[in-house]
Amino acid sequence: MSMAIRNGRSMRKKDTLWHQVRINRASYLLMAPYFTLFFLFTVLPVLMSVYLSFNYFNMLEMPRWVGWANYIKLLLEDDIFIISLRNTLLFAVVTGPVSYLLCLLFAWIINEFRPKVRAFLTLVFYAPSICGNAYMIWNLILTGDRYGYLNGILLRTGILNEPILWMQTEKFVMPVLIVVQLWLSLGTGFLSFIAGLQTVDKGLYEAAAIDGVKNRWQELWFVTLPAMKPQLMFGAVMQITQSFAVADISIALAGNPSVNYSGATIVTHLLDYGSTRLDMGYASAIATILFLLMVGTNKLVQRILRRVGE
Amino acid sequence: MTGMEKAKISRLFSRMPHRKPAELSPEEETALRQKRLAKIYRKMKRQSGKKKLNRSTAGNAVLFILMGICGVFMVLPLVMILNNAVKPLDELYQYPPRIFVRNPTLNNFTDLYVLLNESWVPFSRYILNTIIITVGGMTGHVIIASMAAYPLAKNHFPGKKILFSVVVLSMMFSWTVTQIPQYLIISWLGINNTYAALVLPAWSFGMGLYLMKQFMEQLPDSLMESARLQGANEWQIFWRIVMPNVKPAWLTLAIFQFQQMWANTGSMFLRSEELKPLQYALQQITSGGVSRAGAGAAVTFLIAAVPIIFFLICQSSIMETMTTSGMKD
């Protein structure tokens, strides 16, 4: 490969590109099936959505071009969007890093066990993510009358005198949703960390022990984390896409719209316009703004992650 | 000591906390290295008996208690589903609901069995549909996403960077709004109301490629170089060398993809009853109201059980890979 690039460089610029494409045709062939489907079913729909964000589109009539109107309305006139933006950022800032660290911590601890125990423990912690809408169980815990589990416990221990309507009281909605989101956090990132830990070369640990790594925290920082940097990057992207896109739990527990929009997130706002009010153009504009937000965060996080193990 | 090990250890040196800044003269550097080697030698002598690091007991206790508490909360939905499946009707409707069953019964499953025999499309047909959609969507994605991930991770060619960034960025666009354009595209292609309408988009998910690429990146280049010297072509390198070495990655991807395809009811694209998957048929039962509550609980259990079994199989093979295979170089 390196020889080929060197040859390419000695030629004229126009030849270089064509030459490199030609000598790498096996690579392009391997990528062809995936990227054909990817552009067809993923990239094209995204481009169409971005186009729709400049239109009024109610899914019955043909899209009508409205220019920047959706964005202007969204950013300047839509109060609820501002609330949902604030809630989403709160989610991202709190659950994002905490979930990420939890994934890493639990994957790392589980890795110390024997393989059979490890597979079982992985299931225990992945359980909320594997059984579909497992968060519905929180409806039982948070029931607003005295029979809700949380109210029951607090009444019995004398902390409360009367039951609290958890999901109907504005100030409790976001904290509760954050707890539930954290409970759900051991998902994609967690499993990829578990797999990543399996690929760390065991020889590295022995070498590190000889070299003066004293405790397991040093071992984690100087050996394990640098060795699984690619997985850390992956986990971070997954974490960003998840914590910015919180919607299901908010809708299931607080409803959509929630009390005074206290549990509104960008995606619940999007769903409100996309599936209830059938204003697909506006929903697409929301999605585009959300996308830009995630891209920016991703840039920042990747920069931080490059410093791991230094 | 092989070359690889040496390289690894020197890489390690560069990360150690006691590392001196780079502006040392060559003599000083040699002296430092000799000092370090002497230290290593002494340590090796001391540690020849035990290989593992000291792990403090108090630290262990704290970690395990923390894990225990979290574990109980997290396994709660599983316990609930399992118990509901064997609860008699009166316990299912008890208020406030209890988590644990008092008089376990298998009536829910017999009820479900009777119900299934009454469905006008033979029940086995739903199972077949699900197998085609789930297995097809999973294996196809794992294979073609890995095929694309290998050159992106290991080869250098024009367009590599941009292709990869597009994949990563695509995961950040809300799926809710791309659904409608995707539906239009599937209609244009004329694959609406076929298995392909569910399976082909699933093959193009961004996450699989990203995951595989990240794991493949870690493989040492020497692995591919030596295969190339022995005359292997790119496909052979990919299939015989790269894939076996990233087994934990594609097993993990298989878990994600299985879960996603299994949960797909296909209600957006499949209109013919005889193409619909199990998930759809079973959801009809759970939405059947009071009289179906028992069968519904059994259904919920069965729907959850299959991905869990698949998960356990994959996870234990992930664990095995590391005990059996030494390492990749």
Coordinates of C-alpha atoms in Angstrom, one line a residue, chain B residues 12-207:
Chain B
L12 CA 3.7 1.8 27.6
F13 CA 6.8 3.5 28.8
S14 CA 5.8 6.6 27.1
R15 CA 2.5 6.7 29.1
M16 CA 4.0 6.1 32.5
P17 CA 3.6 8.9 35.1
H18 CA 7.3 9.1 35.9
R19 CA 8.2 9.7 32.4
K20 CA 10.7 12.5 31.9
P21 CA 10.2 15.2 29.2
A22 CA 11.7 14.5 25.8
E23 CA 14.5 17.0 25.9
L24 CA 17.1 14.6 27.4
S25 CA 20.5 14.1 25.8
P26 CA 21.2 10.6 24.4
E27 CA 23.6 9.8 27.3
E28 CA 21.0 10.8 29.9
E29 CA 18.4 8.8 28.1
T30 CA 20.5 5.6 28.1
A31 CA 21.3 6.1 31.7
L32 CA 17.6 6.5 32.5
R33 CA 16.7 3.4 30.5
Q34 CA 19.3 1.4 32.3
K35 CA 18.0 2.6 35.6
R36 CA 14.5 1.6 34.6
L37 CA 15.6 -1.8 33.3
A38 CA 17.3 -2.5 36.6
K39 CA 14.1 -1.5 38.4
I40 CA 12.1 -3.8 36.2
Y41 CA 14.5 -6.6 36.9
R42 CA 14.2 -6.2 40.6
K43 CA 10.5 -6.0 40.4
M44 CA 10.3 -9.1 38.2
K45 CA 12.4 -11.0 40.8
R46 CA 10.1 -9.9 43.6
Q47 CA 6.9 -10.6 41.6
S48 CA 7.9 -13.9 40.1
G49 CA 5.5 -15.6 42.6
K50 CA 2.4 -13.5 42.0
K51 CA 1.2 -12.2 38.7
K52 CA -1.8 -10.1 39.7
L53 CA -1.8 -6.7 41.1
N54 CA -2.9 -6.1 44.7
R55 CA -6.5 -5.3 44.8
S56 CA -7.7 -3.8 48.1
T57 CA -10.5 -5.6 49.9
A58 CA -12.3 -2.5 51.0
G59 CA -12.4 -1.2 47.4
N60 CA -13.8 -4.5 46.3
A61 CA -16.5 -4.5 49.0
V62 CA -17.6 -1.0 48.0
L63 CA -17.7 -1.9 44.4
F64 CA -19.7 -5.0 44.9
I65 CA -22.3 -3.4 47.2
L66 CA -22.8 -0.7 44.7
M67 CA -23.2 -3.2 41.9
G68 CA -25.6 -5.3 44.0
I69 CA -27.9 -2.4 44.7
C70 CA -28.0 -1.3 41.0
G71 CA -28.3 -4.9 39.9
V72 CA -31.5 -5.4 41.9
F73 CA -33.1 -2.3 40.4
M74 CA -32.1 -3.2 36.9
V75 CA -33.2 -6.8 36.9
L76 CA -36.7 -5.7 38.2
P77 CA -38.4 -5.6 34.8
L78 CA -37.1 -9.1 34.0
V79 CA -38.4 -10.4 37.3
M80 CA -41.7 -8.7 36.7
I81 CA -42.2 -10.2 33.2
L82 CA -41.3 -13.7 34.4
N83 CA -43.7 -13.5 37.4
N84 CA -46.6 -12.0 35.4
A85 CA -46.4 -14.9 32.9
V86 CA -47.3 -17.4 35.7
K87 CA -49.8 -15.2 37.6
P88 CA -53.4 -16.3 37.6
L89 CA -55.8 -13.6 36.3
D90 CA -56.9 -12.3 39.7
E91 CA -53.3 -11.6 40.7
L92 CA -52.7 -9.8 37.4
Y93 CA -55.5 -7.5 38.2
Q94 CA -54.6 -7.0 41.9
Y95 CA -54.2 -3.4 42.9
P96 CA -51.6 -2.3 44.0
P97 CA -49.8 -4.9 41.9
R98 CA -47.3 -7.2 43.5
I99 CA -44.0 -8.2 41.9
F100 CA -43.9 -11.8 43.0
V101 CA -46.5 -14.4 42.2
R102 CA -48.3 -16.3 45.0
N103 CA -50.1 -19.1 43.2
P104 CA -48.1 -19.8 40.0
T105 CA -50.0 -21.4 37.2
L106 CA -49.4 -22.2 33.5
N107 CA -52.9 -21.3 32.5
N108 CA -51.7 -18.2 30.6
F109 CA -49.6 -20.4 28.3
T110 CA -52.5 -22.9 27.6
D111 CA -54.8 -19.9 26.9
L112 CA -52.2 -18.5 24.5
Y113 CA -51.9 -21.9 22.8
V114 CA -55.7 -22.1 22.3
L115 CA -55.7 -18.5 20.9
L116 CA -52.8 -19.2 18.5
N117 CA -54.6 -22.2 17.0
E118 CA -57.5 -20.0 16.2
S119 CA -55.6 -17.4 14.1
W120 CA -56.7 -17.4 10.4
V121 CA -53.1 -17.2 9.1
P122 CA -51.4 -20.4 10.4
F123 CA -49.2 -19.4 13.4
S124 CA -46.2 -21.1 12.0
R125 CA -46.3 -18.6 9.1
Y126 CA -45.7 -15.7 11.5
I127 CA -42.8 -17.6 13.0
L128 CA -41.3 -18.2 9.5
N129 CA -41.7 -14.5 8.7
T130 CA -39.9 -13.5 11.8
I131 CA -37.1 -15.8 11.2
I132 CA -36.6 -14.5 7.6
I133 CA -36.8 -10.9 8.7
T134 CA -34.7 -11.2 11.9
V135 CA -32.0 -13.6 10.7
G136 CA -31.9 -11.9 7.2
G137 CA -31.7 -8.4 8.6
M138 CA -29.0 -9.4 11.2
T139 CA -26.6 -11.6 9.2
G140 CA -26.8 -9.4 6.1
H141 CA -26.0 -6.3 8.1
V142 CA -23.2 -7.9 10.0
I143 CA -21.6 -9.1 6.8
I144 CA -21.9 -6.1 4.5
A145 CA -21.2 -3.6 7.3
S146 CA -18.0 -5.5 8.2
M147 CA -17.0 -5.7 4.6
A148 CA -17.2 -2.0 4.3
A149 CA -15.6 -1.4 7.7
Y150 CA -12.4 -3.3 6.9
P151 CA -11.1 -1.1 4.1
L152 CA -12.2 2.0 6.1
A153 CA -10.2 0.8 9.1
K154 CA -7.1 -0.6 7.5
N155 CA -6.6 0.6 3.9
H156 CA -5.8 4.1 2.5
F157 CA -7.7 5.3 -0.5
P158 CA -9.3 8.5 -1.8
G159 CA -12.7 9.3 -0.1
K160 CA -12.0 7.2 3.0
K161 CA -12.4 10.0 5.5
I162 CA -15.5 11.5 4.0
L163 CA -17.3 8.2 3.7
F164 CA -16.6 7.4 7.3
S165 CA -17.8 10.8 8.6
V166 CA -21.0 10.6 6.6
V167 CA -21.7 7.3 8.4
V168 CA -21.1 8.7 11.8
L169 CA -23.1 11.8 11.1
S170 CA -26.0 9.8 9.8
M171 CA -26.5 8.4 13.2
M172 CA -27.3 11.9 14.6
F173 CA -30.2 12.6 12.3
S174 CA -33.5 11.9 14.0
W175 CA -35.0 8.7 12.6
T176 CA -38.5 10.0 13.1
V177 CA -38.4 12.5 10.2
T178 CA -36.4 10.3 7.8
Q179 CA -39.1 7.7 8.0
I180 CA -41.4 9.4 5.5
P181 CA -38.7 9.9 2.8
Q182 CA -37.6 6.4 3.4
Y183 CA -41.2 5.2 2.9
L184 CA -41.3 7.1 -0.4
I185 CA -38.0 5.6 -1.6
I186 CA -39.2 2.1 -0.7
S187 CA -42.4 2.7 -2.7
W188 CA -40.4 4.0 -5.7
L189 CA -38.2 0.9 -5.6
G190 CA -41.4 -1.2 -5.7
I191 CA -40.4 -3.3 -2.7
N192 CA -43.3 -2.2 -0.5
N193 CA -45.1 -5.1 1.1
T194 CA -42.1 -7.5 0.7
Y195 CA -39.6 -8.7 3.2
A196 CA -37.0 -6.5 1.5
A197 CA -38.7 -3.4 2.7
L198 CA -37.7 -4.3 6.2
V199 CA -34.5 -6.1 5.6
L200 CA -32.6 -3.9 3.1
P201 CA -32.9 -0.6 5.1
A202 CA -31.7 -2.6 8.2
W203 CA -28.6 -3.6 6.2
S204 CA -27.7 0.1 5.9
F205 CA -27.7 1.1 9.5
G206 CA -24.8 3.3 10.4
M207 CA -24.0 1.9 13.8

